[in-house]
């Protein structure tokens, strides 16, 4: 009874409200938030029209209607700003009104904007060039602060979402993927080895000295099974499917035959480009992912350039790609790059002045020594 009374009261209030009222909806939130909030200021300064014009051709004209471009781009920006996963970004958007206004929503929403998996689909759709466009617009917002001639450059590891790689995991992964592909293509296998693989997985888990021989025999058997199923599938699959799976089969064969001291090993089946990186850290001696370089301005500490490297090369060879990427988003040329001691030998690859925290040279005067000491202070890095 009480519920119906309040419903009638709300409807009566809505009917009696003047048509020229600034609040066109009961859930309008644009004027109820702090107008000086950083997210609202960023939303007003960002060039959304340029993004919509850039990505308009990517929207399909058939099927279900596409999500607004500002909504999807805004979610990607919020994800990076607050270091959230795709699922967390969607959850926070549903609870945070500032997130919703930043993405172009005028009324408070009580339903998720999209499924979390749609963010990864949108990232693949816009590709590397689309992400570059968003990054370039974010750099342009800072104006002269992004045009400083002195920058800091450092490299880090962009870790991938993979488990600790072992030969057992890779062999079992190959067997399961081959079985799944055979089932999808309707191919009748002689054996699937499911029960035997489960027992072999258990045998490989016991690394005690007494069971070491047993674990080695189990791993050898897993590799044999993987090779048998892979060759059987290659004989029975149609040529069109073989052409599509050519790269995958090559990675499978490499994962089954690689040895401990081999180079360019496969560490993950779903991320075959991952390589092992040792940065000398006590807590994480080895990390699995890709090297990434970051370029920051000296005073404002703005990120004006990032670069991901496909090969595990020395840091001295990574300075030039990082500076080249930074030059794409600015008008002023970089004159000085401040780096750490891991970049020794990089002067032969770049034209800019490189400052490394070494002992002062005899030919340096007092002003040069003070400048290098000022730039290389650990507190400023």
XYZ file of C-alpha atoms in Angstrom:
381
model
C 0.000 0.000 0.000
C 2.810 2.352 0.950
C 4.692 1.461 -2.210
C 1.758 2.441 -4.455
C 1.273 5.711 -2.527
C 4.864 6.821 -3.142
C 4.636 5.790 -6.805
C 1.524 7.956 -7.290
C 3.215 10.847 -5.475
C 6.314 10.700 -7.674
C 4.211 10.574 -10.844
C 2.192 13.582 -9.668
C 5.361 15.563 -8.979
C 6.696 14.736 -12.444
C 3.471 15.868 -14.131
C 3.352 19.131 -12.173
C 7.002 20.025 -12.856
C 7.404 22.856 -15.415
C 8.546 21.933 -18.890
C 11.352 24.488 -18.841
C 12.977 22.959 -15.750
C 16.769 22.486 -16.063
C 16.422 18.896 -14.814
C 14.810 16.991 -17.645
C 14.983 13.681 -15.806
C 14.747 12.427 -12.269
C 18.162 10.739 -12.662
C 19.993 13.664 -14.320
C 23.444 13.884 -12.699
C 25.361 16.349 -14.851
C 24.628 19.318 -12.585
C 24.676 17.436 -9.277
C 28.404 16.610 -9.305
C 31.424 18.727 -8.419
C 32.140 20.743 -11.545
C 35.816 21.148 -10.611
C 36.394 17.410 -10.421
C 39.468 16.343 -12.475
C 37.489 13.796 -14.495
C 34.872 16.381 -15.524
C 37.603 18.853 -16.473
C 39.342 16.173 -18.525
C 36.089 15.218 -20.233
C 35.520 18.841 -21.318
C 39.087 19.310 -22.568
C 39.397 16.022 -24.450
C 38.787 16.050 -28.216
C 36.061 13.395 -28.437
C 34.937 14.544 -31.869
C 38.323 13.624 -33.329
C 38.059 10.084 -31.944
C 34.531 9.658 -33.250
C 35.635 10.791 -36.703
C 38.645 8.465 -36.590
C 36.766 5.325 -35.511
C 33.478 5.961 -37.294
C 34.451 3.756 -40.244
C 35.126 0.803 -37.921
C 31.493 0.501 -36.807
C 29.520 -2.104 -38.717
C 26.282 -0.988 -40.347
C 24.648 -4.432 -40.072
C 23.718 -6.510 -37.058
C 23.352 -5.193 -33.552
C 23.997 -1.490 -33.122
C 27.486 -0.537 -32.031
C 28.222 1.032 -28.665
C 28.971 4.788 -28.681
C 32.585 5.469 -29.542
C 32.998 7.923 -26.678
C 31.731 5.297 -24.237
C 34.225 2.645 -25.350
C 37.157 5.073 -25.610
C 36.289 6.543 -22.220
C 36.301 3.079 -20.649
C 39.722 2.342 -22.122
C 41.095 5.635 -20.775
C 39.650 5.018 -17.303
C 41.073 1.513 -17.303
C 44.587 2.850 -17.872
C 44.243 5.840 -15.545
C 43.186 3.789 -12.530
C 45.044 0.549 -13.439
C 41.896 -1.594 -13.546
C 41.077 -4.823 -15.298
C 38.286 -4.995 -17.861
C 35.877 -6.475 -15.309
C 36.791 -3.902 -12.650
C 36.364 -1.049 -15.123
C 32.801 -2.088 -15.919
C 31.978 -2.529 -12.207
C 33.420 0.845 -11.232
C 31.588 2.553 -14.100
C 28.302 1.189 -12.776
C 28.954 2.564 -9.264
C 30.793 5.817 -10.023
C 28.744 8.714 -11.494
C 31.922 10.583 -12.467
C 32.941 7.635 -14.638
C 29.561 7.741 -16.358
C 29.673 11.481 -17.060
C 33.242 11.146 -18.345
C 31.984 8.610 -20.898
C 29.242 10.975 -22.104
C 26.277 9.728 -20.061
C 23.859 12.403 -18.816
C 21.613 10.245 -16.623
C 22.645 7.791 -13.958
C 22.646 4.255 -15.363
C 21.714 1.133 -13.417
C 22.875 -1.355 -16.047
C 26.440 -2.154 -17.133
C 27.565 -0.202 -20.213
C 28.821 -3.352 -21.938
C 30.252 -6.755 -21.264
C 33.858 -6.816 -20.092
C 34.876 -8.912 -23.106
C 33.697 -6.137 -25.458
C 36.603 -3.957 -24.329
C 39.146 -6.447 -25.664
C 37.144 -6.717 -28.896
C 37.163 -2.922 -29.253
C 40.927 -2.765 -28.616
C 41.536 -5.305 -31.377
C 39.209 -3.397 -33.686
C 40.972 -0.041 -33.338
C 44.389 -1.715 -33.376
C 47.733 -0.113 -32.628
C 46.936 2.994 -34.678
C 43.773 3.644 -32.674
C 45.612 3.407 -29.372
C 48.266 5.743 -30.793
C 45.518 8.240 -31.620
C 44.161 8.205 -28.058
C 47.673 8.558 -26.644
C 48.485 11.470 -28.967
C 45.340 13.365 -27.906
C 46.217 12.852 -24.241
C 49.690 14.312 -24.826
C 48.280 17.337 -26.689
C 46.191 18.248 -23.641
C 49.305 19.337 -21.729
C 50.480 21.851 -24.318
C 53.922 23.315 -23.609
C 54.529 20.982 -20.665
C 54.919 18.138 -23.154
C 57.487 20.073 -25.232
C 60.377 20.035 -22.754
C 63.737 19.362 -24.388
C 65.113 17.197 -21.554
C 63.479 13.850 -20.851
C 63.968 10.797 -18.662
C 64.010 7.385 -20.342
C 63.739 4.062 -18.566
C 62.851 0.493 -19.480
C 60.664 -1.954 -17.607
C 58.983 -5.309 -18.158
C 55.442 -5.492 -19.475
C 54.405 -8.779 -17.913
C 51.873 -11.024 -19.612
C 49.081 -12.956 -17.916
C 50.753 -16.365 -18.048
C 51.552 -18.908 -15.372
C 55.069 -20.007 -14.539
C 56.122 -21.997 -17.618
C 57.153 -25.632 -17.284
C 57.670 -28.367 -19.884
C 54.842 -30.367 -18.307
C 52.336 -27.523 -18.661
C 53.300 -26.907 -22.265
C 53.055 -30.582 -23.240
C 49.653 -31.001 -21.578
C 48.475 -27.746 -23.162
C 49.442 -29.010 -26.616
C 47.532 -32.272 -26.064
C 44.369 -30.499 -24.906
C 44.482 -27.988 -27.774
C 44.932 -30.731 -30.353
C 42.017 -32.718 -28.900
C 39.825 -29.623 -28.921
C 40.689 -28.844 -32.551
C 39.996 -32.418 -33.632
C 36.594 -32.347 -31.926
C 35.715 -29.002 -33.537
C 36.613 -30.317 -37.005
C 34.759 -33.615 -36.474
C 37.863 -35.812 -36.769
C 37.802 -39.239 -35.124
C 41.062 -39.782 -33.245
C 42.519 -43.195 -32.547
C 43.065 -42.235 -28.896
C 42.687 -39.090 -26.824
C 44.960 -40.241 -23.933
C 42.873 -38.228 -21.448
C 43.157 -40.667 -18.520
C 46.823 -41.385 -19.137
C 47.653 -37.669 -19.388
C 45.996 -37.018 -16.031
C 48.082 -39.722 -14.367
C 51.256 -38.471 -16.041
C 50.511 -34.949 -14.812
C 50.380 -36.282 -11.247
C 53.651 -38.184 -11.727
C 55.400 -35.017 -12.895
C 54.390 -33.127 -9.751
C 56.615 -35.185 -7.458
C 60.146 -33.819 -7.795
C 61.651 -35.635 -4.809
C 64.999 -37.294 -5.452
C 63.440 -40.744 -5.196
C 60.782 -39.918 -7.817
C 62.941 -37.856 -10.168
C 63.366 -40.660 -12.688
C 59.637 -41.286 -12.640
C 58.941 -37.594 -13.319
C 61.389 -37.558 -16.242
C 59.772 -40.652 -17.755
C 56.324 -39.050 -17.370
C 57.463 -35.878 -19.133
C 59.001 -37.901 -21.946
C 55.749 -39.830 -22.346
C 53.741 -36.590 -22.469
C 55.915 -35.289 -25.280
C 55.526 -38.548 -27.190
C 51.731 -38.390 -26.852
C 51.681 -34.777 -27.991
C 53.770 -35.619 -31.048
C 51.564 -38.594 -31.939
C 48.363 -36.585 -31.790
C 49.877 -33.635 -33.635
C 51.082 -35.767 -36.542
C 47.759 -37.618 -36.710
C 45.872 -34.356 -36.908
C 48.167 -33.010 -39.610
C 47.384 -36.079 -41.740
C 43.615 -35.873 -41.325
C 42.878 -32.146 -41.349
C 41.758 -30.416 -44.575
C 44.333 -28.252 -46.310
C 42.420 -25.040 -45.546
C 42.492 -25.727 -41.814
C 46.173 -26.663 -41.986
C 46.977 -23.327 -43.580
C 45.102 -21.471 -40.838
C 46.780 -23.503 -38.066
C 50.258 -23.429 -39.567
C 51.743 -21.020 -37.002
C 50.063 -22.813 -34.101
C 51.366 -26.207 -35.201
C 54.858 -24.752 -35.530
C 54.671 -23.474 -31.941
C 53.333 -26.825 -30.740
C 56.242 -28.716 -32.304
C 58.712 -26.253 -30.838
C 57.163 -26.543 -27.363
C 57.415 -30.356 -27.464
C 61.020 -30.518 -28.665
C 62.733 -27.535 -27.027
C 65.465 -28.131 -24.461
C 66.564 -26.204 -21.415
C 69.410 -24.204 -22.994
C 67.686 -23.460 -26.298
C 67.182 -19.856 -27.423
C 63.868 -18.288 -28.478
C 61.875 -20.801 -26.473
C 58.084 -21.004 -26.239
C 56.903 -20.035 -22.751
C 53.169 -19.846 -23.409
C 50.901 -21.301 -26.072
C 48.436 -18.401 -26.092
C 51.267 -15.796 -25.944
C 54.051 -17.319 -28.067
C 55.886 -13.973 -28.400
C 56.676 -13.837 -24.671
C 60.339 -14.070 -23.701
C 62.153 -14.422 -20.376
C 63.729 -11.251 -18.959
C 66.169 -10.974 -16.073
C 66.391 -7.418 -14.667
C 68.452 -8.257 -11.576
C 65.586 -7.870 -9.104
C 65.793 -9.849 -5.861
C 62.047 -10.367 -5.545
C 61.530 -11.380 -9.201
C 64.770 -12.662 -10.779
C 62.937 -13.575 -13.994
C 59.863 -12.031 -15.572
C 57.895 -13.234 -18.583
C 56.585 -10.635 -21.004
C 58.080 -7.937 -23.205
C 60.403 -5.041 -22.583
C 58.798 -1.607 -22.651
C 60.397 1.843 -22.651
C 58.856 4.968 -21.114
C 59.798 8.592 -21.866
C 58.962 11.305 -19.293
C 59.533 15.043 -19.349
C 62.016 16.469 -16.872
C 59.910 18.934 -14.839
C 56.259 17.983 -15.344
C 57.006 14.210 -15.472
C 54.501 13.614 -18.265
C 54.624 10.387 -20.250
C 55.147 11.503 -23.840
C 56.390 8.267 -25.366
C 56.114 4.517 -24.865
C 57.491 1.650 -26.915
C 57.093 -2.122 -26.704
C 59.971 -4.240 -27.994
C 59.497 -7.595 -29.687
C 63.079 -8.737 -29.015
C 64.953 -9.053 -25.749
C 67.745 -6.634 -26.597
C 70.135 -4.636 -24.443
C 68.789 -1.355 -23.087
C 71.324 0.615 -25.145
C 69.515 -0.464 -28.346
C 66.086 0.475 -26.957
C 66.732 4.191 -26.492
C 66.325 5.184 -30.141
C 62.867 3.529 -30.641
C 61.627 5.184 -27.445
C 62.779 8.656 -28.530
C 61.381 8.144 -32.031
C 57.961 7.360 -30.574
C 58.108 10.456 -28.360
C 58.880 12.659 -31.367
C 55.629 11.594 -33.051
C 53.543 13.455 -30.471
C 55.464 16.735 -30.140
C 56.857 19.587 -32.213
C 60.080 20.319 -30.302
C 63.028 18.004 -30.783
C 64.463 16.258 -27.737
C 68.014 17.415 -27.029
C 68.925 15.556 -23.808
C 67.986 12.099 -22.541
C 68.728 11.119 -18.939
C 69.091 7.355 -18.457
C 70.447 4.888 -15.898
C 73.640 2.823 -16.064
C 71.892 0.039 -17.962
C 72.021 2.213 -21.095
C 75.825 2.248 -21.374
C 76.880 2.304 -25.016
C 73.671 3.919 -26.316
C 75.440 7.082 -27.550
C 76.339 5.371 -30.831
C 72.653 4.838 -31.701
C 71.192 8.309 -31.019
C 71.979 11.914 -31.926
C 70.775 13.443 -28.653
C 72.962 14.156 -25.652
C 72.803 11.237 -23.208
C 73.371 11.766 -19.489
C 74.371 8.638 -17.536
C 75.128 8.715 -13.765
C 78.860 8.008 -14.111
C 81.856 9.651 -12.529
C 82.398 13.216 -13.789
C 84.792 13.589 -16.707
C 87.995 15.580 -16.370
C 87.043 17.823 -19.282
C 83.725 18.831 -17.642
C 83.691 22.242 -16.006
C 81.935 23.003 -12.730
C 78.645 23.994 -14.366
C 78.513 20.783 -16.393
C 79.205 18.671 -13.324
C 76.457 20.369 -11.342
C 74.001 19.948 -14.209
C 74.722 16.217 -14.565
C 74.521 15.733 -10.810
C 71.192 17.588 -10.733
C 69.708 15.477 -13.531
C 70.942 12.158 -12.155
C 69.807 12.583 -8.561
C 67.977 9.455 -7.455
C 65.350 11.578 -5.685
C 64.332 13.189 -8.989
C 64.130 9.814 -10.794
